[in-house]
């Protein structure tokens, strides 16, 4: 693409000789400026016909760029409105039916309209004459452009030095702008923009801006290239210097730091108690490391891997302390109660003493929050003389958290199991996996599936972490899981554990825990002593009954801490020297009572009964309220009840209707009334079949007008045939009734054996009625059951 003074001088063809109608050739991705000579490849049929016709006449055609070079047959809307009148200088034909022509631009032209499109496009055009100017501004811009273009030639690899000479020798301003615009590596639309500027000054300004932008891009690219080359040269220089240093050290008999590190790693591997197959992998990795440059990224990855390998406690175990009396003493020191768990640990110590087995048990403590599951694991480790490691699995969604990442990933690390083993520096620690019921899963994998291998005694002797990629023996680890609920734990995982239920504490047990552990701990943490504060047993019981409502003791500890803070403030203020905390003055530190047990008052009316419920945080009492109104026989259930509880309500209503005559309510027309059953605390979800007896008692009370006893609570599932079936959570429910000062409880007959788990002191204080049929439950629950109901019962 060149500008020549030959072979044709544009001035030799006056602008008046340019016809008003010219054949129009659309150009793909090309712009022709006046005086520019350029070769074109002609392949479209219309363009070939146009060239042949032009060669028969004056050889003048119009060339205009297309908006989109991919369009094969553009129409008027797909070409620009400004182009160039050009003279065909030469034509070359090739065997493949294509032609090459050489054309020279003459003048800028404006397209008025397209006259015809067959056999080629013909357009009505208006040539635009270039107007010369000798103003100072134009001369200054010409000088500036020439200087800037010389800089561009030096920076741009696509410009030849000859092009810089051509620009330097060009004096015509318009021609100069066209030469520079045509030579720059800029988009077609920007070149077209220059072609469409008829004002000489504006054209020079536009080209100056394009040239400045191009120079900035080229300078930035040059800086980047220089920086890259500098880095390459620096790396090469360092490489040669390191090689020379190695040669010098070899001659002197010295070893560099890298060689010493590799020797140390090899010695650590050899002296460790790794299995032979693991040693083989480690030595292979050391050989790879010795061939790497210390400055390479791969060297760091390999070195980190070897550090993990040699720092793992291969073959290192702590010796178990198998003294049963000592173990029992430690467990009793740290925790009050929890006899079932302590019994299981002492049994393990006895078996270890007899058999010397190395396999550790896999236990799962399930119970409400605050009963001491996590701290119990620490006590077990102390009793066994083992290291203790705890990780929380709550909210873990990524399988790699358990099994680790493969070393191909940037920043890869072993999983939390291997990290915990390394931290313990022992192959047989007590390893607690906390909150296992709160594991999640998503697109990154299922952590519970990864735990299947960890917690399977038949597989975990060769656990394979993705990062280490060698088997590691976990069979000697004592794994202890904790959970609030066992249901969310996947069945396959639950099957691998020995589940031990840890129920809530009684008020007496909480009192003992507070007096032995919580109060002394909080007094010490708040800088107090026995000289400053004494908390009586009655005060602790008052906190338990009136300021907390929980199965565990966390809130109890918080309330004791509140009392200690209040006393500490008064001691510092010198308003007191010693505080005696009693039931009477506890409110000064804790404020008004937070919880009231008003069960007896709330069940003084007909249609109300007291049920018992199990919750994740222990047992609780449940009020069942029933009412009736004129309607169409519909049953409304409210209180955020689950499907199973709704079905129990329907079954209770069906039983009442089926036994209407026995209940002396045969005159009630059930199709003319609506029944509404509500369970208060409507924001709390409730479900399960155990409220069946309580719902039935509330309905019978509603229809007969006989009140349910306000000193009795009940639980049990009912059937349409009048049976009472067993339910779960008996201990928690009985403790809830005891906390609410309800000493009479109706339980299913088949739950009689569950009383063994309840402390004897509670059993001695309470009265239990065991029923196997609904009739027996109604007889006990209502003040004066209907006479016919009792009579028919006797005749059965």
PDB file of N, CA and C in Angstrom, residues 145 408 447 450 560 579 656 687 729 731:
ATOM      1  N   UNK A 145       3.032  16.438  13.263  1.00  0.00           N
ATOM      2  CA  UNK A 145       2.705  15.103  12.759  1.00  0.00           C
ATOM      3  C   UNK A 145       3.951  14.378  12.266  1.00  0.00           C
ATOM      4  N   UNK A 408      -2.083 -31.190  42.854  1.00  0.00           N
ATOM      5  CA  UNK A 408      -2.122 -30.425  41.606  1.00  0.00           C
ATOM      6  C   UNK A 408      -2.744 -29.051  41.814  1.00  0.00           C
ATOM      7  N   UNK A 447     -19.190 -34.562  52.605  1.00  0.00           N
ATOM      8  CA  UNK A 447     -18.213 -34.918  53.638  1.00  0.00           C
ATOM      9  C   UNK A 447     -18.597 -36.171  54.431  1.00  0.00           C
ATOM     10  N   UNK A 450     -17.155 -39.152  52.883  1.00  0.00           N
ATOM     11  CA  UNK A 450     -15.711 -39.272  53.130  1.00  0.00           C
ATOM     12  C   UNK A 450     -15.441 -39.812  54.529  1.00  0.00           C
ATOM     13  N   UNK A 560     -24.935 -17.473  86.684  1.00  0.00           N
ATOM     14  CA  UNK A 560     -23.990 -17.416  87.805  1.00  0.00           C
ATOM     15  C   UNK A 560     -22.919 -16.368  87.525  1.00  0.00           C
ATOM     16  N   UNK A 579     -20.666 -10.949  99.850  1.00  0.00           N
ATOM     17  CA  UNK A 579     -22.077 -11.090  99.469  1.00  0.00           C
ATOM     18  C   UNK A 579     -22.534 -12.517  99.737  1.00  0.00           C
ATOM     19  N   UNK A 656     -63.629 -39.957  69.551  1.00  0.00           N
ATOM     20  CA  UNK A 656     -64.688 -39.333  70.359  1.00  0.00           C
ATOM     21  C   UNK A 656     -66.044 -39.503  69.685  1.00  0.00           C
ATOM     22  N   UNK A 687     -44.373 -31.691  66.270  1.00  0.00           N
ATOM     23  CA  UNK A 687     -44.786 -32.847  65.487  1.00  0.00           C
ATOM     24  C   UNK A 687     -44.600 -34.102  66.321  1.00  0.00           C
ATOM     25  N   UNK A 729     -38.434 -40.592  74.322  1.00  0.00           N
ATOM     26  CA  UNK A 729     -38.086 -39.414  75.117  1.00  0.00           C
ATOM     27  C   UNK A 729     -38.722 -39.387  76.486  1.00  0.00           C
ATOM     28  N   UNK A 731     -37.579 -40.043  79.549  1.00  0.00           N
ATOM     29  CA  UNK A 731     -36.829 -39.370  80.611  1.00  0.00           C
ATOM     30  C   UNK A 731     -36.957 -37.855  80.501  1.00  0.00           C
TER      31      UNK A 731
END
